[in-house]
mmCIF file of C-alpha atoms in Angstrom:
data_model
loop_
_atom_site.group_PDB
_atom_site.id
_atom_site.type_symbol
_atom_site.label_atom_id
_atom_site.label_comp_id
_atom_site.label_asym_id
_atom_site.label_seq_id
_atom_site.Cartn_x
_atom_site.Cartn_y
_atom_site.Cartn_z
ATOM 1 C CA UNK L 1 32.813 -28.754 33.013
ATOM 2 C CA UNK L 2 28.993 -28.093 32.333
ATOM 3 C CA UNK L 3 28.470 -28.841 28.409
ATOM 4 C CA UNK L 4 24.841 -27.639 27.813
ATOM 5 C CA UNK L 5 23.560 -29.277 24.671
ATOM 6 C CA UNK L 6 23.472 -27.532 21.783
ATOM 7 C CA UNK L 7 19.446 -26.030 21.215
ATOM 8 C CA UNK L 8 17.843 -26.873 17.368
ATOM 9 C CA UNK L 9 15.214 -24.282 15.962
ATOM 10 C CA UNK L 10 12.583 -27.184 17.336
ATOM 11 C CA UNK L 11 13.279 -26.216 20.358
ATOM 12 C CA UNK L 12 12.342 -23.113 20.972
ATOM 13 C CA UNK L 13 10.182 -22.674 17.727
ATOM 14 C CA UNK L 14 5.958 -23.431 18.113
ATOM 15 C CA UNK L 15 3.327 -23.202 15.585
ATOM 16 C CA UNK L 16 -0.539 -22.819 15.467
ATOM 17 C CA UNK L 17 -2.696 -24.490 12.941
ATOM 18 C CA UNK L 18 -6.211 -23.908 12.678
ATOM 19 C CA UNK L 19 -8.793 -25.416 10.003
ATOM 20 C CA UNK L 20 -11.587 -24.321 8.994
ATOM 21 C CA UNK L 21 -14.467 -24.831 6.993
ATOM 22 C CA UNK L 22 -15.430 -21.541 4.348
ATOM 23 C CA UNK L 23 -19.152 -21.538 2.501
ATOM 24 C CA UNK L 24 -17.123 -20.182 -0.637
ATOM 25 C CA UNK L 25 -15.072 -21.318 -3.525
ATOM 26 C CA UNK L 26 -10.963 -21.713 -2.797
ATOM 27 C CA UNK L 27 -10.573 -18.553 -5.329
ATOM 28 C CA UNK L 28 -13.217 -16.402 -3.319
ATOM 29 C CA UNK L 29 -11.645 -17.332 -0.273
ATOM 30 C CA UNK L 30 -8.000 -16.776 -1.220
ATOM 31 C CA UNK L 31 -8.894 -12.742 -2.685
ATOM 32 C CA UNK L 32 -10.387 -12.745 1.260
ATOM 33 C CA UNK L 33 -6.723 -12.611 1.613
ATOM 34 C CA UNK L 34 -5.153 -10.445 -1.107
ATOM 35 C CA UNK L 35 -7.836 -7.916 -1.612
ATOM 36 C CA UNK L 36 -7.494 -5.386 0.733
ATOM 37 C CA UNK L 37 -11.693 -4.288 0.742
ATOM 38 C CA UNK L 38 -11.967 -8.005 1.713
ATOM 39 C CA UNK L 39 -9.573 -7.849 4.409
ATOM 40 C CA UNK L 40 -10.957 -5.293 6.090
ATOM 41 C CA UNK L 41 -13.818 -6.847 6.402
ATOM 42 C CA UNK L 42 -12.610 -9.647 8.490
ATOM 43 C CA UNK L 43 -9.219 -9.015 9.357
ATOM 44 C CA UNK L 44 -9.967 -6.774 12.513
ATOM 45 C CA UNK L 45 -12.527 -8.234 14.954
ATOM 46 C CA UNK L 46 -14.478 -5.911 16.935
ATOM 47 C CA UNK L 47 -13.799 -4.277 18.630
ATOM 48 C CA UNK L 48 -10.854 -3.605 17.035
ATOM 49 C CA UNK L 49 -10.708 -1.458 13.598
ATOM 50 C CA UNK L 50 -8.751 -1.741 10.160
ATOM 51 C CA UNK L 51 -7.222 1.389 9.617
ATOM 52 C CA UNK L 52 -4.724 0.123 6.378
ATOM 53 C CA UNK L 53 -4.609 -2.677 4.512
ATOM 54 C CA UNK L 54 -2.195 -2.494 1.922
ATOM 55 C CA UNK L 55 -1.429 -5.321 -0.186
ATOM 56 C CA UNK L 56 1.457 -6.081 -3.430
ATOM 57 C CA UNK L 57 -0.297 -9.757 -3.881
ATOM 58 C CA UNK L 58 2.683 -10.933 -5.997
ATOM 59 C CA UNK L 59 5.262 -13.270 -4.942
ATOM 60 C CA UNK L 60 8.539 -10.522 -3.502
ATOM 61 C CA UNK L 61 5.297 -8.279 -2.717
ATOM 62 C CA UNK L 62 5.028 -6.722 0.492
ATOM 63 C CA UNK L 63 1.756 -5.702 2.427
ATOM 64 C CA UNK L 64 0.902 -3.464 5.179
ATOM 65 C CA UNK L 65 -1.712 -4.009 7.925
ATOM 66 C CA UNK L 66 -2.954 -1.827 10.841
ATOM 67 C CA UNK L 67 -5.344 -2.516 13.138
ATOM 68 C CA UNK L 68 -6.653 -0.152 16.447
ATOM 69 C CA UNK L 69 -7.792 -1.587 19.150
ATOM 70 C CA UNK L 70 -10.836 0.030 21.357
ATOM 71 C CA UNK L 71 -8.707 2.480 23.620
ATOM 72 C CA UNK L 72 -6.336 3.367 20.490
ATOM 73 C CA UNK L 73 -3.617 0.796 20.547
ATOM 74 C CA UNK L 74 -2.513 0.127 17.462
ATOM 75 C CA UNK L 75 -1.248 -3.176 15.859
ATOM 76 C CA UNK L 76 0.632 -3.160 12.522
ATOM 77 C CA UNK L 77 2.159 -5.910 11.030
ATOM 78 C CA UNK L 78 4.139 -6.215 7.965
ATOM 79 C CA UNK L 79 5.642 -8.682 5.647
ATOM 80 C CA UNK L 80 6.145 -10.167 2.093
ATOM 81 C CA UNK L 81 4.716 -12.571 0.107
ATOM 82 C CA UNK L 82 6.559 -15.863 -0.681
ATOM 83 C CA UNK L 83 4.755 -18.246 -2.072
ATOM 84 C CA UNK L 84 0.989 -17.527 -4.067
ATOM 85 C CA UNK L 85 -0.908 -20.193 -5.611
ATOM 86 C CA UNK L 86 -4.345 -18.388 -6.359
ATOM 87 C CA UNK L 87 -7.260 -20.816 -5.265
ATOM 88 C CA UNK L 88 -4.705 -23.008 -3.575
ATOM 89 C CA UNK L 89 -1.858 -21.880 -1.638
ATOM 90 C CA UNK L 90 -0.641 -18.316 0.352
ATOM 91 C CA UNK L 91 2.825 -17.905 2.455
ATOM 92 C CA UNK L 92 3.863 -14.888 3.716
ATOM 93 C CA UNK L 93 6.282 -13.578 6.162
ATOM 94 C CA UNK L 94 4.629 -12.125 9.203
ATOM 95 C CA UNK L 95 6.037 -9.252 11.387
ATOM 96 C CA UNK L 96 3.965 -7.833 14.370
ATOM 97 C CA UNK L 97 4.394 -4.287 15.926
ATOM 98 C CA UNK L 98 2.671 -3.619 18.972
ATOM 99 C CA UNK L 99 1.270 -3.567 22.277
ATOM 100 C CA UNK L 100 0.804 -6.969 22.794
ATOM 101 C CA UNK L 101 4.199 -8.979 23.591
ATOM 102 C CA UNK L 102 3.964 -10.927 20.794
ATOM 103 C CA UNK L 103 7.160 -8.361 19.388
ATOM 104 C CA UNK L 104 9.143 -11.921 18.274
ATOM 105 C CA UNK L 105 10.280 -11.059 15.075
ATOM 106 C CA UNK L 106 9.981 -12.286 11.596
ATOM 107 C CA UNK L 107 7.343 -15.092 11.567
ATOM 108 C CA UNK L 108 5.455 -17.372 8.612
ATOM 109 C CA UNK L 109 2.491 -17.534 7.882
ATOM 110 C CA UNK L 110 1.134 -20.317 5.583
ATOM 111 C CA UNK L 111 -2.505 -20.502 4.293
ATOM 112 C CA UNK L 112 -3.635 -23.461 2.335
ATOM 113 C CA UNK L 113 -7.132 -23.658 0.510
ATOM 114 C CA UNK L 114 -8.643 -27.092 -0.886
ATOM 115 C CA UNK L 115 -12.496 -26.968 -2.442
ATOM 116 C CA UNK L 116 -14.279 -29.828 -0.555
ATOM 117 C CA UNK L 117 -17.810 -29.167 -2.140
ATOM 118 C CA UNK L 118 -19.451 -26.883 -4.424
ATOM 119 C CA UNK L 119 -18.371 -23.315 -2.987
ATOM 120 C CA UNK L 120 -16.937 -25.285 0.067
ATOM 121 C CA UNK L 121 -13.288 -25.024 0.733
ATOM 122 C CA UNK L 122 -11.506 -26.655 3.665
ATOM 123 C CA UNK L 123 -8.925 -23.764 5.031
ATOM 124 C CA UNK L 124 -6.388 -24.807 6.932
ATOM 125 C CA UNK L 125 -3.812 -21.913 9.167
ATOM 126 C CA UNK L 126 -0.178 -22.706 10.042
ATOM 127 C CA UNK L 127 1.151 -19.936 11.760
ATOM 128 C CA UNK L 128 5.314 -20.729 11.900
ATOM 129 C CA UNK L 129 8.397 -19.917 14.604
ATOM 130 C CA UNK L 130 6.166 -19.156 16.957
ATOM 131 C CA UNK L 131 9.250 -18.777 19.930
ATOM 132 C CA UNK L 132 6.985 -19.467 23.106
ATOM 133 C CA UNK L 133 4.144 -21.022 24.262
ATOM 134 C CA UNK L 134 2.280 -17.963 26.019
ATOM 135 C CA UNK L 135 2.696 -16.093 22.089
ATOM 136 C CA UNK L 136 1.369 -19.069 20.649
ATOM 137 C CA UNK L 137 -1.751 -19.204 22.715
ATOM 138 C CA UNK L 138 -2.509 -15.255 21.941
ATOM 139 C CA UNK L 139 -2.112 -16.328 17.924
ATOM 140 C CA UNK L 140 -4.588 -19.057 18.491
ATOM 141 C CA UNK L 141 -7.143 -16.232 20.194
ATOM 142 C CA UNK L 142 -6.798 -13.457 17.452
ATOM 143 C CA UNK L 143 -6.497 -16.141 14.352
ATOM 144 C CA UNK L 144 -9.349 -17.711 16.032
ATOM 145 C CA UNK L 145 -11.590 -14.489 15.803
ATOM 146 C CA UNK L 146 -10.183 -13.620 12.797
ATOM 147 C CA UNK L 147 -11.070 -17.032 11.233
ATOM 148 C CA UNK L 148 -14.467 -16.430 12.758
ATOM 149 C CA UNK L 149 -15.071 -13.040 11.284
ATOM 150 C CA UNK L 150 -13.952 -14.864 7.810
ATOM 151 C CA UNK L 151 -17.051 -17.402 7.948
ATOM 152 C CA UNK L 152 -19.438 -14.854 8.651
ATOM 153 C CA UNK L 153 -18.115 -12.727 5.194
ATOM 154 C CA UNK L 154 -18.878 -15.571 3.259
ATOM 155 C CA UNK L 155 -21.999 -17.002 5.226
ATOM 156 C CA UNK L 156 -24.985 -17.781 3.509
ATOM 157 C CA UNK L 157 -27.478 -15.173 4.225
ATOM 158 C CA UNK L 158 -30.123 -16.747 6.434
ATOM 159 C CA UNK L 159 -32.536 -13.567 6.462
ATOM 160 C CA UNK L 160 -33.271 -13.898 2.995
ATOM 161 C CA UNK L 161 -34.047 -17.622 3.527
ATOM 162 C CA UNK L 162 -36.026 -17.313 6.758
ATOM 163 C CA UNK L 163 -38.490 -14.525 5.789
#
């Protein structure tokens, strides 16, 4: 008699955590995630396109993104807010519709902000129950040129200084 051992959420559950460094206070930085003009201005690298970005920024709130890719694909994802600490901390449940197959149901999504400077805040990403490694790799590509987009909103502006 074959007695498989019995599987924990560790065990089939991966995350992704990114940090980054943001020219811009913690508060400016955490509206970059609960205003929806912000978010479409970083959410959606090109070539891709934010088409909604809906947003109840209040802890039970839910909020609505869509994003279309170059030949029309679109990627909506969906989810409610659990935990907001303005300035400080962001968790919100994360649910993907889509082409990719990154379809893995109800994920987290944790965001936390600490001001390392004058209008410098250390961001750091922990994407939660990721359930393999090959959808965990894709999250580290599009949170990676997501994050990207995010530096360049608040990026000093080096034409002004270089002229």
């Amino acid at each position: 008699m074959n007695i498989a051992p019995a599987s924990t959420p560790a065990d089939t559950t991966t995350a992704v955590t990114l940090v980054r460094t943001i020219q811009a206070s913690a508060q400016e930085v955490f509206a970059a995630w609960t205003d929806p003009d912000l978010i479409r201005r970083w959410l959606a690298p090109a070539p891709y396109r934010m088409t909604i970005a809906e947003t109840d920024a209040r802890v039970g709130g839910r909020y609505c993104i869509e994003v279309t890719g170059p030949e029309g694909d679109r990627h909506k994802t969906t989810g409610q807010y659990v935990e907001l600490v303005p300035g400080r901390r962001l968790v919100k449940t994360w649910n993907y519709e889509g082409p990719f197959e990154a379809n893995h149901g109800e994920t987290l999504l944790i965001v936390e902000l600490r001001e390392v400077g004058p209008d410098v805040t250390e961001l750091t990403l922990r994407h939660e129950r990721i359930p393999n490694a090959e959808q965990r790799q894709s999250l580290v590509q599009g949170w990676t040129a997501c994050l990207d987009e995010l530096e360049k909103l608040y990026a000093p502006d080096r034409a002004k200084t270089e002229g």
